[in-house]
Amino acid sequence: MAWFKRKEKGITTPTEDKKDTPKGLWYKSPTGKIIESDELARNLWISPEDDYHVRIGSKEYFEILFDNNEFKELFGTITAKDPLKFTDTKKYVDRLKEAKDKTKLKDAVRVAVGKSKGADLVVACMDFAFIGGSMGSVVGEKIARGIDYSIKHNIPFMMISKSGGARMMEAAYSLMQMAKTSAKLSLLADAKIPYISLCTDPTTGGTTASYAMLGDINIAEPGALIGFAGPRIVKDTTGKDLPDGFQTSEFLLEHGFLDFVVHRKQLKDKVNLYIDLVLNQPIR
């Protein structure tokens, strides 16, 4: 019976020989489903048991949208400054440095151009991991330049929003990006170049109040939180209980704020279908 009994008391394994379980091997969805991370990645970061769409960033969306994951990143060297010398619990410059070190990103949006189903497409994609995907001056500038690139080269433009809203550390500089990007999108419309807006979880605040809802076609992923203020703020302000599913993509679709809810596995095909239909060209 000694084979399953401990002969010596205490832990005898030397510290240097102990092996920690690597982080990220498993993912648990909000509904409690557990899936191996490698399998989750192969399934486009969708939980196979409950179809929950896990939050992903620009790296993963570019892999989904661009043929063979081949693309050229645009304006990748632009970084934020601290014109207001802003400090709350810590300095803004320190927050920027921490976010850059943690995410290996320059800011909360990346812009790239590449082939999607054989045709050129410009994609601006936000990264929630960088200070909550907050919309600062760099985000607005890179989106604006991406739109300019689309106009110059006559290429459809796609925006993937994932944001907590305006970046408070930049105050009015951040809020100005709403008008700036909206004005640029009007030029894109004048040039008759398609603009597809994809709202992902979460799309809130000034992002929703500007470019996220200005697409020729507005689409969203299943179950995404989309709104201006959060549900708690809305409830406290109105003093009323909110309906089930309030501010989810399905709720917005039902009430006419979205054109379609698109499953991530169909995203590439659907986006290019919409572009072909808007341009009245043969469907790829």
XYZ file of N, CA and C in Angstrom:
852
model
N 0.831 -1.211 0.000
C 0.000 0.000 0.000
C 0.865 1.261 0.000
N 2.185 1.095 0.152
C 3.044 2.274 0.269
C 3.128 3.060 -1.043
N 2.729 2.426 -2.141
C 2.908 3.095 -3.437
C 2.020 4.330 -3.584
N 0.938 4.441 -2.792
C 0.120 5.660 -2.894
C 0.161 6.473 -1.598
N 0.988 6.073 -0.657
C 1.111 6.830 0.574
C 2.404 7.630 0.570
N 2.343 8.830 1.161
C 3.533 9.657 1.254
C 4.412 9.147 2.393
N 5.649 8.810 2.092
C 6.553 8.291 3.114
C 7.176 9.402 3.945
N 7.419 10.575 3.306
C 8.039 11.682 4.009
C 7.066 12.842 4.066
N 7.001 13.507 5.199
C 6.116 14.638 5.361
C 6.738 15.887 4.732
N 5.843 16.785 4.302
C 6.322 18.040 3.721
C 6.623 17.909 2.239
N 6.886 19.041 1.615
C 7.212 19.075 0.192
C 8.713 18.991 0.042
N 9.158 18.010 -0.699
C 10.595 17.763 -0.781
C 11.200 18.167 -2.125
N 10.369 18.601 -3.080
C 10.898 18.997 -4.393
C 11.620 20.333 -4.285
N 12.891 20.409 -4.710
C 13.615 21.687 -4.670
C 12.902 22.744 -5.510
N 13.009 23.992 -5.083
C 12.320 25.094 -5.769
C 12.686 25.159 -7.251
N 13.970 24.966 -7.559
C 14.406 25.091 -8.956
C 13.846 23.992 -9.846
N 13.351 22.899 -9.241
C 12.804 21.794 -10.034
C 11.286 21.877 -10.210
N 10.653 22.831 -9.524
C 9.200 22.945 -9.625
C 8.815 23.524 -10.983
N 7.731 23.010 -11.525
C 7.270 23.444 -12.840
C 5.898 24.097 -12.704
N 5.820 25.368 -13.080
C 4.543 26.067 -13.073
C 3.751 25.729 -14.327
N 2.439 25.693 -14.184
C 1.593 25.471 -15.355
C 1.612 26.703 -16.232
N 1.984 26.586 -17.496
C 2.035 27.771 -18.369
C 0.674 28.449 -18.458
N 0.694 29.790 -18.483
C -0.553 30.532 -18.585
C -1.106 30.444 -19.999
N -2.433 30.502 -20.105
C -3.062 30.554 -21.420
C -3.323 29.219 -22.066
N -3.128 28.104 -21.341
C -3.376 26.798 -21.934
C -4.865 26.540 -22.106
N -5.674 27.146 -21.225
C -7.107 26.941 -21.267
C -7.811 28.288 -21.217
N -8.994 28.323 -21.827
C -9.804 29.544 -21.774
C -11.190 29.179 -21.261
N -11.692 29.986 -20.329
C -13.032 29.781 -19.790
C -13.929 30.913 -20.255
N -14.983 30.590 -20.991
C -15.905 31.604 -21.495
C -16.816 32.080 -20.373
N -17.479 33.222 -20.548
C -18.384 33.733 -19.502
C -19.504 32.765 -19.140
N -19.839 31.852 -20.038
C -20.891 30.872 -19.733
C -20.339 29.649 -19.021
N -19.030 29.656 -18.739
C -18.433 28.573 -17.982
C -17.830 27.460 -18.824
N -17.880 27.585 -20.139
C -17.302 26.562 -21.003
C -15.779 26.713 -21.038
N -15.090 25.586 -20.982
C -13.629 25.597 -20.974
C -13.113 24.959 -22.255
N -12.131 25.623 -22.865
C -11.581 25.132 -24.127
C -10.079 25.347 -24.146
N -9.371 24.428 -24.756
C -7.928 24.554 -24.894
C -7.600 25.731 -25.811
N -6.616 26.535 -25.443
C -6.306 27.756 -26.178
C -5.939 27.491 -27.629
N -5.189 26.424 -27.885
C -4.815 26.106 -29.262
C -6.046 25.780 -30.102
N -6.973 25.040 -29.510
C -8.208 24.718 -30.226
C -9.041 25.971 -30.457
N -9.041 26.865 -29.476
C -9.762 28.129 -29.601
C -9.217 28.945 -30.767
N -7.893 28.999 -30.890
C -7.279 29.739 -31.993
C -7.644 29.122 -33.339
N -7.634 27.793 -33.405
C -7.994 27.124 -34.661
C -9.456 27.384 -35.025
N -10.271 27.670 -34.022
C -11.698 27.921 -34.244
C -11.989 29.417 -34.357
N -10.948 30.201 -34.719
C -11.060 31.656 -34.872
C -11.495 32.336 -33.578
N -11.027 31.793 -32.458
C -11.274 32.365 -31.139
C -12.777 32.441 -30.850
N -13.469 31.374 -31.208
C -14.893 31.222 -30.906
C -15.047 29.943 -30.091
N -15.678 30.040 -28.939
C -15.900 28.861 -28.118
C -16.853 27.905 -28.844
N -16.416 26.686 -29.172
C -17.237 25.787 -29.996
C -18.512 25.304 -29.309
N -18.526 25.295 -27.981
C -19.699 24.768 -27.284
C -20.828 25.788 -27.172
N -20.482 27.063 -26.941
C -21.530 28.069 -26.762
C -21.466 29.192 -27.789
N -20.535 29.100 -28.756
C -20.408 30.073 -29.848
C -20.022 31.463 -29.346
N -19.462 31.544 -28.150
C -19.049 32.840 -27.617
C -17.844 33.371 -28.388
N -17.936 34.621 -28.845
C -16.854 35.263 -29.578
C -15.892 35.939 -28.597
N -14.729 35.343 -28.440
C -13.724 35.875 -27.522
C -13.143 37.162 -28.112
N -12.849 38.126 -27.251
C -12.231 39.367 -27.725
C -10.853 39.077 -28.322
N -10.625 39.607 -29.492
C -9.323 39.475 -30.142
C -8.868 40.850 -30.621
N -7.635 40.936 -31.093
C -7.077 42.212 -31.509
C -6.770 42.272 -32.988
N -6.022 43.285 -33.369
C -5.727 43.514 -34.784
C -4.953 42.356 -35.400
N -4.041 41.759 -34.646
C -3.264 40.638 -35.177
C -4.177 39.528 -35.664
N -5.176 39.173 -34.855
C -6.074 38.073 -35.201
C -7.036 38.464 -36.329
N -7.535 39.695 -36.307
C -8.447 40.118 -37.380
C -7.729 40.193 -38.722
N -6.493 40.641 -38.705
C -5.726 40.675 -39.957
C -5.519 39.254 -40.498
N -5.292 38.299 -39.590
C -5.149 36.903 -40.017
C -6.431 36.397 -40.675
N -7.572 36.821 -40.147
C -8.861 36.374 -40.676
C -9.160 37.016 -42.026
N -8.871 38.310 -42.163
C -9.343 39.073 -43.323
C -8.396 39.046 -44.517
N -7.097 39.076 -44.278
C -6.154 39.187 -45.388
C -5.741 37.812 -45.905
N -5.691 37.686 -47.213
C -5.291 36.431 -47.851
C -3.893 36.029 -47.384
N -3.765 34.813 -46.889
C -2.489 34.264 -46.425
C -1.822 35.126 -45.353
N -2.625 35.956 -44.682
C -2.124 36.854 -43.639
C -1.010 37.763 -44.171
N -1.133 38.158 -45.441
C -0.140 39.039 -46.063
C -0.721 40.444 -46.175
N -0.024 41.420 -45.586
C -0.498 42.797 -45.606
C 0.670 43.738 -45.334
N 0.442 45.010 -45.600
C 1.436 46.041 -45.278
C 0.827 46.976 -44.246
N 1.487 47.110 -43.101
C 0.973 48.032 -42.091
C 1.308 49.464 -42.489
N 0.342 50.352 -42.298
C 0.491 51.751 -42.652
C 0.607 52.613 -41.393
N 1.442 53.613 -41.455
C 1.563 54.622 -40.391
C 1.881 53.984 -39.037
N 2.682 52.943 -39.062
C 2.950 52.180 -37.842
C 3.871 52.855 -36.852
N 4.482 53.987 -37.235
C 5.442 54.632 -36.335
C 4.830 55.784 -35.531
N 3.572 56.114 -35.789
C 2.944 57.240 -35.087
C 2.685 56.852 -33.631
N 3.100 57.704 -32.705
C 2.897 57.445 -31.289
C 2.312 58.682 -30.600
N 1.677 58.462 -29.457
C 1.009 59.542 -28.730
C 2.011 60.384 -27.934
N 1.678 61.666 -27.785
C 2.423 62.583 -26.924
C 1.556 62.916 -25.709
N 2.064 63.771 -24.870
C 1.329 64.161 -23.665
C 1.254 65.686 -23.589
N 0.483 66.302 -24.495
C 0.461 67.771 -24.553
C -0.105 68.427 -23.301
N -0.955 67.705 -22.550
C -1.578 68.278 -21.357
C -0.799 67.976 -20.084
N 0.297 67.208 -20.215
C 1.062 66.787 -19.040
C 0.121 66.184 -17.986
N -0.721 65.254 -18.451
C -1.822 64.744 -17.634
C -1.332 63.736 -16.597
N -1.871 63.880 -15.386
C -1.571 62.939 -14.309
C -2.838 62.675 -13.510
N -3.158 61.394 -13.311
C -4.218 61.053 -12.348
C -3.566 60.227 -11.246
N -3.817 58.932 -11.209
C -3.099 58.109 -10.231
C -1.664 57.869 -10.667
N -1.394 58.084 -11.959
C -0.033 58.020 -12.479
C 0.066 58.922 -13.706
N 1.251 59.186 -14.162
C 1.441 60.051 -15.314
C 0.992 59.350 -16.596
N 0.432 60.144 -17.510
C -0.014 59.597 -18.795
C 1.149 58.976 -19.562
N 2.310 59.624 -19.517
C 3.475 59.076 -20.230
C 3.844 57.699 -19.680
N 3.641 57.515 -18.373
C 3.935 56.206 -17.777
C 2.909 55.175 -18.226
N 1.639 55.579 -18.332
C 0.602 54.667 -18.821
C 0.905 54.243 -20.257
N 1.328 55.194 -21.068
C 1.661 54.877 -22.460
C 2.811 53.878 -22.528
N 3.838 54.122 -21.729
C 4.990 53.216 -21.734
C 4.590 51.816 -21.282
N 3.777 51.737 -20.227
C 3.330 50.435 -19.737
C 2.511 49.704 -20.795
N 1.610 50.437 -21.467
C 0.774 49.817 -22.492
C 1.622 49.329 -23.665
N 2.602 50.108 -24.062
C 3.478 49.703 -25.166
C 4.294 48.469 -24.801
N 4.816 48.472 -23.582
C 5.631 47.329 -23.145
C 4.787 46.060 -23.026
N 3.566 46.205 -22.536
C 2.705 45.052 -22.308
C 2.149 44.478 -23.605
N 1.730 45.346 -24.513
C 1.032 44.898 -25.725
C 1.929 44.808 -26.953
N 3.091 45.458 -26.902
C 3.982 45.558 -28.069
C 3.304 46.318 -29.217
N 2.348 47.170 -28.871
C 1.665 48.012 -29.845
C 2.074 49.455 -29.639
N 1.918 50.282 -30.692
C 2.240 51.705 -30.576
C 1.045 52.496 -30.036
N -0.169 52.060 -30.361
C -1.372 52.708 -29.841
C -2.558 51.775 -30.055
N -3.765 52.305 -29.880
C -4.960 51.452 -29.835
C -5.566 51.151 -31.199
N -4.881 51.474 -32.284
C -5.380 51.110 -33.611
C -4.201 50.804 -34.526
N -4.401 49.849 -35.411
C -3.430 49.561 -36.480
C -4.165 49.633 -37.812
N -3.467 50.137 -38.816
C -4.035 50.257 -40.160
C -3.173 49.445 -41.118
N -3.823 48.666 -41.970
C -3.081 47.815 -42.906
C -3.814 47.737 -44.233
N -3.069 47.439 -45.285
C -3.655 47.228 -46.603
C -3.140 45.898 -47.138
N -4.032 45.159 -47.771
C -3.658 43.877 -48.336
C -4.787 43.323 -49.175
N -4.599 42.116 -49.678
C -5.611 41.466 -50.500
C -6.581 40.680 -49.615
N -7.865 40.840 -49.875
C -8.892 40.048 -49.212
C -9.781 39.457 -50.291
N -9.722 38.144 -50.420
C -10.384 37.438 -51.530
C -9.938 38.001 -52.872
N -8.651 38.319 -52.946
C -8.039 38.734 -54.200
C -8.122 40.203 -54.517
N -8.817 40.998 -53.726
C -8.956 42.430 -53.999
C -8.398 43.250 -52.838
N -7.894 44.437 -53.145
C -7.295 45.286 -52.120
C -8.346 45.755 -51.109
N -7.923 45.837 -49.845
C -8.792 46.301 -48.772
C -7.928 46.987 -47.723
N -8.364 48.167 -47.287
C -7.709 48.860 -46.183
C -8.513 48.568 -44.918
N -7.835 48.104 -43.881
C -8.499 47.765 -42.625
C -7.851 48.542 -41.479
N -8.664 49.280 -40.739
C -8.218 49.909 -39.494
C -8.858 49.135 -38.358
N -8.039 48.589 -37.485
C -8.550 47.714 -36.420
C -8.060 48.190 -35.060
N -8.996 48.335 -34.119
C -8.651 48.779 -32.773
C -8.229 47.601 -31.895
N -7.390 47.907 -30.918
C -6.913 46.914 -29.955
C -7.332 47.342 -28.555
N -8.244 46.572 -27.943
C -8.745 46.901 -26.614
C -7.656 46.772 -25.550
N -6.667 45.953 -25.811
C -5.606 45.726 -24.828
C -4.798 46.989 -24.561
N -4.812 47.953 -25.495
C -4.037 49.186 -25.334
C -4.931 50.249 -24.691
N -4.810 50.410 -23.389
C -5.581 51.395 -22.607
C -7.060 51.318 -22.968
N -7.610 50.125 -22.962
C -9.038 49.941 -23.193
C -9.507 50.351 -24.574
N -8.604 50.296 -25.559
C -8.991 50.699 -26.908
C -9.445 52.140 -26.974
N -8.959 52.968 -26.061
C -9.435 54.349 -25.984
C -9.021 55.155 -27.206
N -9.910 56.069 -27.590
C -9.730 56.873 -28.796
C -8.987 58.154 -28.451
N -7.703 58.189 -28.787
C -6.886 59.378 -28.592
C -6.527 60.012 -29.921
N -5.631 60.975 -29.885
C -5.261 61.702 -31.099
C -4.594 60.801 -32.133
N -3.812 59.816 -31.663
C -3.159 58.903 -32.604
C -4.188 58.021 -33.303
N -5.180 57.546 -32.556
C -6.233 56.729 -33.155
C -6.937 57.508 -34.258
N -7.336 58.742 -33.956
C -8.009 59.562 -34.962
C -7.138 59.852 -36.165
N -5.855 60.126 -35.910
C -4.941 60.456 -37.003
C -4.703 59.251 -37.914
N -4.521 58.076 -37.329
C -4.259 56.894 -38.144
C -5.499 56.494 -38.953
N -6.678 56.634 -38.351
C -7.901 56.349 -39.106
C -8.059 57.344 -40.247
N -7.808 58.623 -39.963
C -7.910 59.659 -40.992
C -6.937 59.392 -42.137
N -5.712 59.029 -41.806
C -4.721 58.740 -42.853
C -5.089 57.476 -43.624
N -5.687 56.499 -42.922
C -6.139 55.296 -43.611
C -7.221 55.612 -44.623
N -8.133 56.515 -44.260
C -9.183 56.934 -45.195
C -8.574 57.676 -46.368
N -7.602 58.550 -46.096
C -6.909 59.262 -47.186
C -6.252 58.268 -48.142
N -5.650 57.221 -47.578
C -5.000 56.198 -48.410
C -6.036 55.499 -49.292
N -7.196 55.193 -48.708
C -8.262 54.549 -49.486
C -8.718 55.436 -50.637
N -8.875 56.725 -50.358
C -9.316 57.657 -51.403
C -8.262 57.775 -52.497
N -7.000 57.913 -52.094
C -5.912 58.081 -53.072
C -5.782 56.875 -53.985
N -5.976 55.676 -53.430
C -5.765 54.461 -54.215
C -7.078 53.780 -54.618
N -8.204 54.423 -54.294
C -9.526 53.903 -54.662
C -9.726 52.470 -54.146
N -9.516 52.301 -52.842
C -9.620 50.992 -52.195
C -10.705 51.057 -51.120
N -11.582 50.063 -51.034
C -12.593 50.030 -49.960
C -11.942 50.098 -48.580
N -12.672 50.707 -47.647
C -12.159 50.916 -46.294
C -13.028 50.163 -45.298
N -12.378 49.494 -44.334
C -13.094 48.782 -43.281
C -12.572 49.229 -41.927
N -13.485 49.507 -41.015
C -13.132 49.898 -39.656
C -13.633 48.842 -38.680
N -12.738 48.331 -37.832
C -13.122 47.378 -36.797
C -12.988 48.080 -35.453
N -14.122 48.357 -34.822
C -14.139 49.126 -33.575
C -14.179 48.191 -32.376
N -13.394 48.555 -31.366
C -13.363 47.822 -30.082
C -12.788 48.806 -29.078
N -13.679 49.509 -28.373
C -13.198 50.647 -27.613
C -14.067 50.953 -26.408
N -13.423 51.471 -25.360
C -14.140 51.967 -24.202
C -14.547 53.415 -24.347
N -14.159 54.049 -25.464
C -14.544 55.435 -25.709
C -13.344 56.360 -25.780
N -13.597 57.643 -25.570
C -12.544 58.654 -25.676
C -11.481 58.456 -24.585
N -10.256 58.851 -24.893
C -9.153 58.730 -23.936
C -9.113 59.979 -23.067
N -9.506 59.846 -21.823
C -9.674 61.012 -20.947
C -8.361 61.750 -20.724
N -7.237 61.057 -20.839
C -5.945 61.692 -20.598
C -5.594 62.724 -21.661
N -6.366 62.723 -22.771
C -6.122 63.712 -23.823
C -7.263 64.717 -23.942
N -8.290 64.561 -23.091
C -9.384 65.528 -22.979
C -9.922 65.939 -24.350
N -9.945 67.241 -24.643
C -10.557 67.748 -25.878
C -9.837 67.238 -27.122
N -8.550 66.959 -27.015
C -7.820 66.408 -28.156
C -8.463 65.089 -28.599
N -8.900 64.309 -27.618
C -9.556 63.045 -27.937
C -10.920 63.275 -28.567
N -11.710 64.169 -27.984
C -13.057 64.418 -28.502
C -13.023 64.977 -29.927
N -11.982 65.703 -30.262
C -11.860 66.263 -31.617
C -11.751 65.180 -32.678
N -11.331 63.984 -32.285
C -11.165 62.905 -33.265
C -12.512 62.434 -33.813
N -13.585 62.662 -33.052
C -14.914 62.292 -33.531
C -15.268 63.092 -34.780
N -15.071 64.405 -34.718
C -15.369 65.270 -35.864
C -14.382 65.028 -37.003
N -13.133 64.823 -36.631
C -12.074 64.629 -37.633
C -12.326 63.385 -38.486
N -12.603 62.271 -37.836
C -12.823 61.030 -38.580
C -14.149 61.063 -39.339
N -15.159 61.693 -38.764
C -16.459 61.795 -39.443
C -16.332 62.630 -40.711
N -15.552 63.704 -40.650
C -15.333 64.544 -41.836
C -14.599 63.768 -42.925
N -13.616 62.986 -42.513
C -12.871 62.181 -43.486
C -13.780 61.137 -44.144
N -14.683 60.560 -43.359
C -15.600 59.566 -43.916
C -16.570 60.185 -44.919
N -16.907 61.458 -44.726
C -17.761 62.130 -45.709
C -17.031 62.292 -47.033
N -15.709 62.500 -46.974
C -14.913 62.571 -48.207
C -14.849 61.208 -48.883
N -14.773 60.168 -48.081
C -14.777 58.811 -48.620
C -16.101 58.532 -49.338
N -17.197 58.990 -48.750
C -18.508 58.820 -49.376
C -18.606 59.609 -50.667
N -18.057 60.836 -50.669
C -18.065 61.655 -51.893
C -17.297 60.972 -53.021
N -16.248 60.225 -52.642
C -15.449 59.508 -53.642
C -16.097 58.199 -54.064
N -17.277 57.890 -53.455
C -18.023 56.668 -53.777
C -17.196 55.397 -53.536
N -16.453 55.426 -52.426
C -15.660 54.267 -52.013
C -16.361 53.610 -50.831
N -16.608 52.302 -50.876
C -17.351 51.627 -49.797
C -16.647 51.695 -48.449
N -17.458 51.860 -47.422
C -16.959 51.835 -46.044
C -17.785 50.825 -45.247
N -17.116 49.781 -44.756
C -17.759 48.756 -43.936
C -17.317 48.959 -42.491
N -18.275 49.122 -41.587
C -17.965 49.290 -40.168
C -18.367 48.037 -39.398
N -17.404 47.463 -38.685
C -17.652 46.284 -37.855
C -17.529 46.672 -36.392
N -18.601 46.497 -35.637
C -18.589 46.750 -34.196
C -18.347 45.433 -33.468
N -17.358 45.419 -32.598
C -17.057 44.220 -31.822
C -17.178 44.564 -30.340
N -16.996 43.577 -29.496
C -17.206 43.757 -28.065
C -15.961 44.316 -27.371
N -16.049 45.503 -26.722
C -17.185 46.430 -26.695
C -16.954 47.582 -27.659
N -18.022 48.199 -28.114
C -17.934 49.431 -28.903
C -18.782 50.472 -28.187
N -18.122 51.406 -27.528
C -18.849 52.337 -26.667
C -18.306 53.760 -26.796
N -19.009 54.704 -26.162
C -18.554 56.082 -26.055
C -18.430 56.797 -27.389
N -17.403 57.650 -27.476
C -17.207 58.470 -28.670
C -16.977 57.677 -29.936
N -16.489 56.466 -29.800
C -16.320 55.603 -30.967
C -17.673 55.297 -31.606
N -18.644 54.919 -30.763
C -19.995 54.651 -31.254
C -20.628 55.916 -31.818
N -20.320 57.046 -31.188
C -20.922 58.318 -31.591
C -20.292 58.899 -32.844
N -19.325 58.209 -33.427
C -18.703 58.726 -34.649
C -18.535 57.617 -35.680
N -17.304 57.223 -35.954
C -17.038 56.368 -37.109
C -17.650 54.969 -37.026
N -17.906 54.455 -35.833
C -18.430 53.089 -35.709
C -19.827 52.941 -36.295
N -20.595 54.032 -36.354
C -21.974 53.952 -36.833
C -22.186 54.696 -38.148
N -21.103 54.979 -38.855
C -21.222 55.762 -40.083
C -20.930 54.948 -41.338
N -20.924 53.639 -41.228
C -20.609 52.806 -42.379
C -21.697 52.818 -43.435
N -21.303 52.549 -44.675
C -22.306 52.288 -45.707
C -23.102 51.055 -45.297
N -22.376 50.115 -44.668
C -23.014 48.950 -44.053
C -22.426 48.789 -42.657
N -23.284 48.784 -41.650
C -22.850 48.617 -40.264
C -23.146 47.191 -39.818
N -22.108 46.479 -39.415
C -22.265 45.097 -39.002
C -21.655 44.918 -37.615
N -21.931 43.792 -36.984
C -21.396 43.522 -35.649
C -21.237 42.033 -35.446
N -20.382 41.673 -34.505
C -20.237 40.277 -34.120
C -21.342 39.898 -33.141
N -21.698 38.615 -33.071
C -22.736 38.179 -32.137
C -22.388 38.508 -30.689
N -23.386 39.005 -29.962
C -23.226 39.226 -28.525
C -22.385 40.412 -28.126
N -21.982 41.243 -29.083
C -21.130 42.384 -28.760
C -21.904 43.451 -27.992
N -21.238 44.095 -27.040
C -21.810 45.241 -26.332
C -21.574 46.482 -27.175
N -22.658 47.152 -27.557
C -22.558 48.339 -28.407
C -23.467 49.422 -27.817
N -22.909 50.575 -27.547
C -23.719 51.653 -27.003
C -22.870 52.873 -26.753
N -23.502 53.940 -26.275
C -22.737 55.147 -25.933
C -22.319 55.061 -24.463
N -23.254 55.235 -23.565
C -22.972 55.013 -22.144
C -23.274 53.557 -21.807
N -22.651 53.070 -20.739
C -22.862 51.693 -20.326
C -24.256 51.471 -19.764
N -24.704 50.206 -19.716
C -26.054 49.900 -19.221
C -26.331 50.437 -17.813
N -25.335 50.381 -16.940
C -25.539 50.857 -15.570
C -25.811 52.365 -15.565
N -25.064 53.109 -16.373
C -25.256 54.561 -16.445
C -26.627 54.886 -17.023
N -27.019 54.158 -18.070
C -28.326 54.394 -18.682
C -29.441 54.129 -17.682
N -29.299 53.040 -16.942
C -30.332 52.687 -15.966
C -30.411 53.725 -14.855
N -29.251 54.169 -14.363
C -29.237 55.170 -13.295
C -29.797 56.505 -13.785
N -29.545 56.840 -15.040
C -30.002 58.121 -15.584
C -31.504 58.122 -15.840
N -32.001 57.041 -16.431
C -33.421 56.979 -16.783
C -34.294 56.526 -15.625
N -33.675 55.812 -14.672
C -34.440 55.299 -13.557
C -35.371 54.167 -13.932
N -35.087 53.512 -15.042
C -35.944 52.428 -15.523
C -35.136 51.150 -15.708
N -35.805 50.022 -15.537
C -35.160 48.748 -15.824
C -34.991 48.596 -17.333
N -33.878 48.026 -17.731
C -33.575 47.886 -19.148
C -34.078 46.546 -19.665
N -34.471 46.499 -20.937
C -34.957 45.228 -21.500
C -33.842 44.203 -21.607
N -34.212 42.948 -21.689
C -33.235 41.875 -21.837
C -32.415 42.084 -23.112
N -31.120 41.851 -22.987
C -30.257 41.973 -24.155
C -29.975 43.395 -24.563
N -30.290 44.362 -23.720
C -30.081 45.779 -24.041
C -28.624 46.033 -24.420
N -28.421 46.758 -25.527
C -27.115 47.142 -26.059
C -26.285 45.976 -26.602
N -26.888 44.829 -26.788
C -26.184 43.771 -27.508
C -26.374 43.988 -29.003
N -25.529 43.376 -29.807
C -25.637 43.547 -31.256
C -26.987 43.052 -31.770
N -27.509 41.976 -31.176
C -28.811 41.456 -31.615
C -29.934 42.444 -31.303
N -29.840 43.121 -30.168
C -30.837 44.128 -29.785
C -30.792 45.308 -30.756
N -29.580 45.742 -31.101
C -29.434 46.864 -32.039
C -29.907 46.498 -33.434
N -29.667 45.254 -33.843
C -30.156 44.804 -35.150
C -31.681 44.848 -35.192
N -32.304 44.369 -34.126
C -33.768 44.337 -34.054
C -34.359 45.741 -34.100
N -33.613 46.723 -33.567
C -34.131 48.085 -33.505
C -33.570 48.993 -34.605
N -32.938 48.404 -35.605
C -32.578 49.147 -36.804
C -31.272 49.904 -36.786
N -30.423 49.655 -35.786
C -29.155 50.365 -35.723
C -28.038 49.633 -36.476
N -28.252 48.382 -36.791
C -27.279 47.588 -37.540
C -27.944 46.976 -38.759
N -27.113 46.698 -39.760
C -27.636 46.033 -40.952
C -27.594 44.523 -40.818
N -26.514 44.007 -40.226
C -26.363 42.564 -40.089
C -25.535 42.240 -38.854
N -25.767 41.075 -38.280
C -24.869 40.486 -37.292
C -24.135 39.358 -38.000
N -22.816 39.405 -37.971
C -22.001 38.496 -38.784
C -21.147 37.603 -37.889
N -21.289 36.312 -38.053
C -20.454 35.345 -37.347
C -19.017 35.480 -37.833
N -18.075 35.345 -36.913
C -16.669 35.564 -37.255
C -16.174 34.628 -38.351
N -16.682 33.408 -38.397
C -16.246 32.475 -39.433
C -16.718 32.897 -40.818
N -17.737 33.731 -40.879
C -18.253 34.211 -42.160
C -17.790 35.628 -42.485
N -16.984 36.209 -41.605
C -16.648 37.628 -41.716
C -15.984 37.990 -43.044
N -14.973 37.259 -43.419
C -14.242 37.586 -44.642
C -15.147 37.506 -45.864
N -15.935 36.443 -45.959
C -16.836 36.286 -47.102
C -17.906 37.368 -47.123
N -18.476 37.667 -45.959
C -19.559 38.643 -45.897
C -19.071 40.047 -46.223
N -17.935 40.434 -45.671
C -17.401 41.774 -45.929
C -17.164 41.983 -47.413
N -16.578 41.005 -48.052
C -16.304 41.139 -49.484
C -17.579 41.044 -50.319
N -18.566 40.291 -49.845
C -19.863 40.258 -50.515
C -20.503 41.637 -50.483
N -20.489 42.287 -49.315
C -21.083 43.615 -49.201
C -20.374 44.613 -50.111
N -19.046 44.524 -50.170
C -18.292 45.427 -51.040
C -18.673 45.212 -52.491
N -18.777 43.953 -52.917
C -19.152 43.655 -54.302
C -20.556 44.175 -54.615
N -21.468 44.050 -53.659
C -22.832 44.515 -53.887
C -22.890 46.032 -53.954
N -22.149 46.704 -53.061
C -22.150 48.171 -53.071
C -21.551 48.704 -54.366
N -20.510 48.048 -54.859
C -19.841 48.495 -56.084
C -20.522 47.951 -57.341
N -21.548 47.116 -57.154
C -22.260 46.547 -58.291
C -21.308 45.827 -59.245
N -20.450 45.000 -58.656
C -19.476 44.245 -59.433
C -19.724 42.746 -59.217
N -19.144 41.887 -60.073
C -19.343 40.446 -59.924
C -18.955 39.978 -58.522
N -19.776 39.115 -57.965
C -19.530 38.607 -56.619
C -18.395 37.591 -56.647
N -17.433 37.796 -55.768
C -16.281 36.870 -55.721
C -16.628 35.609 -54.955
